[in-house]
Amino acid sequence: MSETVRIGVSLGMGLLDDFDRLLKKLGYANRSEALRDLIRRKLAEEQWEAPGGDVFAAVFLVYDHHKMSVGARLVDMQHESLARVIGSFHVHMADDLCLEVVVMHGEGAELRDLASRMISLKGVQYGKLNMGISSEMGH
Ligand code: NI
């Protein structure tokens, strides 16, 4: 871990009150930890968009496996993108519904494109991409 430095931040009282209310709601123990998380999130978002970026992400997909061979199509898409797809986790949610979490690694724009193609497949009832962190953001 790198050296810790103390900084001062000037804020209007209204903004500080709103911030404190949010911290309490989210369960933060103190302002420093919340500010660190906000800064990390902005840095990660910048990294997602960088050409040549190195990002981990997961896409959540819910589909009815009885319909339109969507499960087989999703498997095909993952095999076609071996370089980006690390693996997947499949949960049988109900008699007909499946949840699949596909974990990916690569350039942010490529992962966003691959996730969009999976989410927009006919038969996928819910899909959400969660862009994770860059491998350079470990501290
Ligand atoms: Ni299933």
XYZ file of N, CA and C and ligand atoms in Angstrom:
418
model
N 0.847 -1.192 0.000
C 0.000 0.000 0.000
C 0.882 1.241 0.000
N 0.462 2.267 -0.762
C 1.276 3.473 -0.857
C 1.083 4.352 0.388
N 1.952 5.350 0.503
C 1.917 6.260 1.646
C 0.576 7.002 1.716
N 0.066 7.229 2.898
C -1.199 7.939 3.077
C -0.921 9.422 3.325
N -1.679 10.278 2.632
C -1.525 11.725 2.770
C -2.861 12.305 3.198
N -2.837 13.271 4.125
C -4.088 13.934 4.540
C -4.322 15.148 3.643
N -5.572 15.336 3.199
C -5.918 16.506 2.394
C -7.109 17.218 3.033
N -7.233 18.515 2.769
C -8.400 19.268 3.220
C -9.324 19.503 2.034
N -10.622 19.426 2.257
C -11.595 19.640 1.182
C -12.593 20.688 1.640
N -12.834 21.718 0.806
C -13.829 22.747 1.129
C -15.158 22.386 0.488
N -16.221 22.366 1.304
C -17.553 22.024 0.799
C -18.570 22.974 1.399
N -19.637 23.254 0.665
C -20.757 23.997 1.229
C -21.452 23.126 2.274
N -22.081 23.776 3.273
C -22.735 23.010 4.343
C -23.839 22.091 3.804
N -24.592 22.596 2.824
C -25.686 21.792 2.270
C -25.159 20.524 1.616
N -24.087 20.680 0.858
C -23.510 19.521 0.179
C -22.951 18.528 1.192
N -22.304 19.063 2.237
C -21.741 18.187 3.274
C -22.851 17.429 4.006
N -23.952 18.129 4.316
C -25.082 17.458 4.986
C -25.632 16.326 4.120
N -25.787 16.618 2.824
C -26.291 15.587 1.902
C -25.321 14.408 1.834
N -24.030 14.719 1.804
C -23.006 13.678 1.735
C -23.055 12.806 2.991
N -23.137 13.443 4.162
C -23.188 12.689 5.426
C -24.428 11.793 5.496
N -25.550 12.331 4.996
C -26.782 11.532 4.985
C -26.607 10.298 4.102
N -25.959 10.495 2.948
C -25.726 9.382 2.024
C -24.791 8.336 2.650
N -23.732 8.803 3.318
C -22.774 7.878 3.946
C -23.464 6.992 4.965
N -24.345 7.619 5.754
C -25.059 6.872 6.786
C -25.939 5.806 6.139
N -26.640 6.209 5.081
C -27.535 5.290 4.379
C -26.754 4.118 3.789
N -25.568 4.399 3.248
C -24.780 3.353 2.596
C -23.940 2.550 3.577
N -23.885 3.013 4.834
C -23.185 2.245 5.854
C -21.704 2.544 5.989
N -21.258 3.689 5.473
C -19.839 4.032 5.622
C -19.531 4.437 7.060
N -18.368 4.012 7.558
C -17.975 4.344 8.924
C -17.490 5.786 9.007
N -16.917 6.313 7.929
C -16.398 7.688 7.963
C -16.301 8.271 6.552
N -16.085 9.580 6.508
C -16.026 10.296 5.220
C -14.830 9.869 4.382
N -13.708 9.589 5.033
C -12.506 9.242 4.277
C -12.733 7.997 3.422
N -13.355 6.976 4.020
C -13.560 5.736 3.275
C -14.523 5.982 2.110
N -15.543 6.803 2.340
C -16.499 7.096 1.271
C -15.830 7.877 0.139
N -14.986 8.848 0.497
C -14.288 9.630 -0.531
C -13.328 8.752 -1.329
N -12.630 7.849 -0.628
C -11.712 6.938 -1.344
C -12.488 6.109 -2.362
N -13.660 5.596 -1.955
C -14.462 4.784 -2.873
C -14.947 5.599 -4.065
N -15.355 6.844 -3.811
C -15.810 7.697 -4.916
C -14.679 7.947 -5.913
N -13.492 8.232 -5.380
C -12.340 8.497 -6.249
C -11.984 7.242 -7.046
N -11.974 6.089 -6.366
C -11.659 4.832 -7.072
C -12.674 4.565 -8.174
N -13.942 4.849 -7.889
C -14.969 4.588 -8.892
C -14.755 5.471 -10.124
N -14.446 6.741 -9.916
C -14.228 7.634 -11.057
C -12.996 7.199 -11.850
N -11.948 6.777 -11.136
C -10.746 6.313 -11.830
C -11.035 5.040 -12.637
N -11.835 4.138 -12.047
C -12.186 2.898 -12.745
C -13.003 3.216 -13.994
N -13.950 4.160 -13.859
C -14.791 4.519 -15.015
C -13.947 5.087 -16.145
N -12.935 5.876 -15.775
C -12.045 6.422 -16.797
C -11.303 5.287 -17.498
N -10.877 4.294 -16.712
C -10.132 3.161 -17.264
C -11.001 2.324 -18.202
N -12.322 2.198 -17.877
C -13.213 1.409 -18.722
C -13.202 1.916 -20.154
N -13.091 3.252 -20.285
C -13.226 3.843 -21.617
C -11.882 3.950 -22.345
N -10.770 3.669 -21.663
C -9.451 3.880 -22.265
C -9.142 2.819 -23.321
N -8.679 3.245 -24.506
C -8.246 2.260 -25.504
C -7.093 1.440 -24.924
N -7.137 0.146 -25.127
C -6.086 -0.720 -24.597
C -6.221 -0.953 -23.109
N -7.345 -0.523 -22.508
C -7.557 -0.691 -21.072
C -7.664 -2.161 -20.688
N -7.492 -2.411 -19.422
C -7.421 -3.769 -18.909
C -8.471 -3.875 -17.804
N -9.654 -4.357 -18.160
C -10.817 -4.251 -17.285
C -11.436 -5.629 -17.038
N -11.937 -5.842 -15.827
C -12.733 -7.029 -15.525
C -14.192 -6.607 -15.439
N -15.086 -7.445 -15.957
C -16.510 -7.115 -15.946
C -17.321 -8.404 -15.876
N -18.568 -8.265 -15.436
C -19.473 -9.422 -15.399
C -20.819 -9.002 -15.965
N -21.382 -9.869 -16.797
C -22.723 -9.587 -17.314
C -23.687 -10.617 -16.718
N -24.811 -10.120 -16.181
C -25.866 -10.965 -15.617
C -26.944 -11.147 -16.680
N -27.323 -12.383 -16.910
C -28.325 -12.677 -17.936
C -29.379 -13.614 -17.353
N -30.633 -13.265 -17.523
C -31.729 -14.141 -17.107
C -32.503 -14.531 -18.360
N -32.713 -15.841 -18.529
C -33.436 -16.287 -19.726
C -34.223 -17.556 -19.429
N -35.186 -17.809 -20.295
C -36.010 -19.015 -20.214
C -35.356 -20.069 -21.102
N -34.851 -21.129 -20.492
C -34.079 -22.098 -21.291
C -34.963 -22.965 -22.188
N -36.270 -22.878 -22.031
C -37.162 -23.609 -22.926
C -37.333 -22.899 -24.258
N -36.982 -21.648 -24.295
C -37.343 -20.830 -25.455
C -36.175 -20.512 -26.382
N -36.389 -20.667 -27.642
C -35.545 -20.107 -28.713
C -34.069 -20.478 -28.597
N -33.754 -21.598 -28.004
C -32.366 -22.074 -27.853
C -31.410 -20.952 -27.443
N -31.887 -20.062 -26.593
C -31.059 -18.925 -26.191
C -29.841 -19.385 -25.378
N -30.008 -20.461 -24.598
C -28.878 -20.976 -23.822
C -27.747 -21.431 -24.728
N -28.094 -22.163 -25.778
C -27.076 -22.646 -26.728
C -26.416 -21.479 -27.444
N -27.195 -20.471 -27.760
C -26.654 -19.297 -28.456
C -25.662 -18.544 -27.541
N -26.006 -18.453 -26.274
C -25.101 -17.781 -25.325
C -23.790 -18.553 -25.178
N -23.882 -19.883 -25.179
C -22.658 -20.703 -25.102
C -21.817 -20.485 -26.359
N -22.461 -20.469 -27.524
C -21.737 -20.206 -28.783
C -20.993 -18.879 -28.707
N -21.689 -17.855 -28.240
C -21.075 -16.517 -28.197
C -19.853 -16.499 -27.281
N -19.934 -17.245 -26.174
C -18.792 -17.286 -25.254
C -17.619 -18.025 -25.874
N -17.898 -19.110 -26.614
C -16.812 -19.837 -27.275
C -16.179 -18.996 -28.383
N -16.994 -18.177 -29.024
C -16.475 -17.320 -30.098
C -15.631 -16.177 -29.550
N -15.707 -15.914 -28.251
C -14.958 -14.807 -27.642
C -14.056 -15.324 -26.527
N -13.348 -16.409 -26.835
C -12.501 -17.062 -25.816
C -11.513 -16.107 -25.182
N -10.993 -15.176 -25.984
C -9.957 -14.278 -25.471
C -10.509 -13.343 -24.404
N -11.816 -13.095 -24.435
C -12.398 -12.127 -23.494
C -13.182 -12.788 -22.368
N -13.746 -13.965 -22.649
C -14.578 -14.619 -21.629
C -13.702 -15.506 -20.747
N -13.680 -15.212 -19.451
C -12.883 -16.001 -18.503
C -13.659 -17.249 -18.084
N -14.942 -17.072 -17.831
C -15.759 -18.201 -17.407
C -17.165 -17.758 -17.119
N -18.019 -18.721 -16.773
C -19.400 -18.361 -16.479
C -19.923 -19.222 -15.339
N -20.963 -18.721 -14.720
C -21.588 -19.369 -13.565
C -23.076 -19.449 -13.855
N -23.604 -20.663 -13.822
C -24.990 -20.870 -14.206
C -25.810 -21.292 -12.986
N -26.938 -20.636 -12.783
C -27.835 -20.984 -11.682
C -29.215 -21.284 -12.255
N -29.791 -22.419 -11.880
C -31.165 -22.738 -12.288
C -32.087 -22.070 -11.281
N -32.721 -20.985 -11.693
C -33.491 -20.156 -10.756
C -34.867 -20.721 -10.477
N -35.463 -21.314 -11.484
C -36.822 -21.843 -11.369
C -36.975 -22.913 -12.443
N -38.177 -23.464 -12.564
C -38.409 -24.521 -13.547
C -37.947 -24.115 -14.944
N -38.200 -22.870 -15.306
C -37.868 -22.439 -16.662
C -36.736 -21.409 -16.720
N -36.493 -20.695 -15.612
C -35.555 -19.574 -15.678
C -34.138 -19.932 -15.267
N -33.196 -19.404 -16.019
C -31.778 -19.572 -15.719
C -31.143 -18.199 -15.517
N -30.186 -18.176 -14.593
C -29.336 -16.991 -14.425
C -27.933 -17.393 -14.839
N -27.329 -16.605 -15.711
C -25.960 -16.874 -16.111
C -25.133 -15.615 -15.860
N -24.013 -15.780 -15.166
C -23.087 -14.679 -14.928
C -21.831 -14.980 -15.737
N -21.531 -14.113 -16.685
C -20.370 -14.318 -17.548
C -19.300 -13.303 -17.160
N -18.137 -13.797 -16.766
C -17.046 -12.922 -16.345
C -16.085 -12.728 -17.511
N -15.743 -11.476 -17.766
C -14.938 -11.134 -18.935
C -13.738 -10.267 -18.533
N -12.752 -10.249 -19.402
C -11.540 -9.470 -19.148
C -11.044 -8.933 -20.485
N -10.722 -7.657 -20.526
C -10.220 -7.086 -21.774
C -10.407 -5.587 -21.813
N -10.486 -5.061 -23.033
C -10.690 -3.617 -23.213
C -12.169 -3.294 -22.963
N -12.432 -2.208 -22.241
C -13.781 -1.862 -21.843
C -14.779 -1.826 -22.993
N -14.390 -1.186 -24.094
C -15.315 -1.039 -25.226
C -15.666 -2.407 -25.816
N -14.697 -3.315 -25.864
C -14.948 -4.662 -26.392
C -15.902 -5.430 -25.485
N -15.709 -5.293 -24.179
C -16.566 -6.015 -23.224
C -17.987 -5.469 -23.281
N -18.090 -4.148 -23.427
C -19.413 -3.523 -23.522
C -20.148 -4.029 -24.766
N -19.407 -4.169 -25.856
C -19.993 -4.632 -27.115
C -20.451 -6.086 -26.997
N -19.597 -6.925 -26.429
C -19.944 -8.341 -26.269
C -21.161 -8.494 -25.350
N -21.169 -7.744 -24.240
C -22.295 -7.815 -23.306
C -23.582 -7.356 -23.980
N -23.494 -6.303 -24.783
C -24.696 -5.796 -25.470
C -25.262 -6.841 -26.414
N -24.369 -7.564 -27.094
C -24.849 -8.588 -28.022
C -25.540 -9.724 -27.269
N -25.044 -10.072 -26.074
C -25.695 -11.118 -25.270
C -27.040 -10.629 -24.731
N -27.053 -9.412 -24.194
C -28.264 -8.870 -23.567
C -29.382 -8.703 -24.593
N -29.010 -8.349 -25.819
C -30.042 -8.086 -26.830
C -30.515 -9.348 -27.541
N -29.942 -10.512 -27.208
C -30.396 -11.761 -27.821
C -31.870 -11.993 -27.521
N -32.595 -12.461 -28.523
C -34.001 -12.773 -28.327
C -34.107 -13.898 -27.302
N -34.935 -13.714 -26.295
C -35.085 -14.736 -25.261
C -34.428 -14.351 -23.948
N -33.477 -13.389 -23.996
C -32.890 -12.896 -22.752
C -33.887 -11.898 -22.141
N -34.367 -12.220 -20.936
C -35.425 -11.395 -20.332
C -34.857 -10.244 -19.510
N -33.665 -10.441 -19.001
C -33.014 -9.384 -18.216
C -31.514 -9.512 -18.423
N -30.879 -8.386 -18.646
C -29.425 -8.412 -18.785
C -28.826 -7.141 -18.241
N -27.714 -7.284 -17.540
C -27.079 -6.091 -16.966
C -25.579 -6.297 -16.926
N -24.884 -5.340 -17.483
C -23.420 -5.380 -17.452
C -22.929 -4.642 -16.220
N -22.028 -5.278 -15.500
C -21.388 -4.623 -14.365
C -19.913 -4.523 -14.687
N -19.472 -3.308 -15.018
C -18.064 -3.112 -15.307
C -17.328 -3.100 -13.979
N -16.350 -3.948 -13.837
C -15.628 -4.066 -12.580
C -14.468 -3.115 -12.535
N -13.346 -3.592 -12.135
C -12.196 -2.716 -11.973
C -11.093 -3.094 -12.948
N -10.230 -2.147 -13.141
C -9.027 -2.397 -13.912
C -8.051 -3.173 -13.038
N -7.233 -3.996 -13.663
C -6.244 -4.751 -12.889
C -5.175 -3.823 -12.326
N -5.171 -2.574 -12.772
C -4.197 -1.595 -12.253
C -4.750 -0.835 -11.042
N -5.967 -1.201 -10.599
C -6.640 -0.435 -9.540
C -6.676 -1.185 -8.226
N -5.647 -1.916 -7.914
C -5.696 -2.807 -6.759
C -5.485 -2.146 -5.402
N -5.306 -0.807 -5.338
C -5.040 -0.213 -4.021
C -5.898 1.004 -3.764
Ni -30.540 -23.442 -15.881
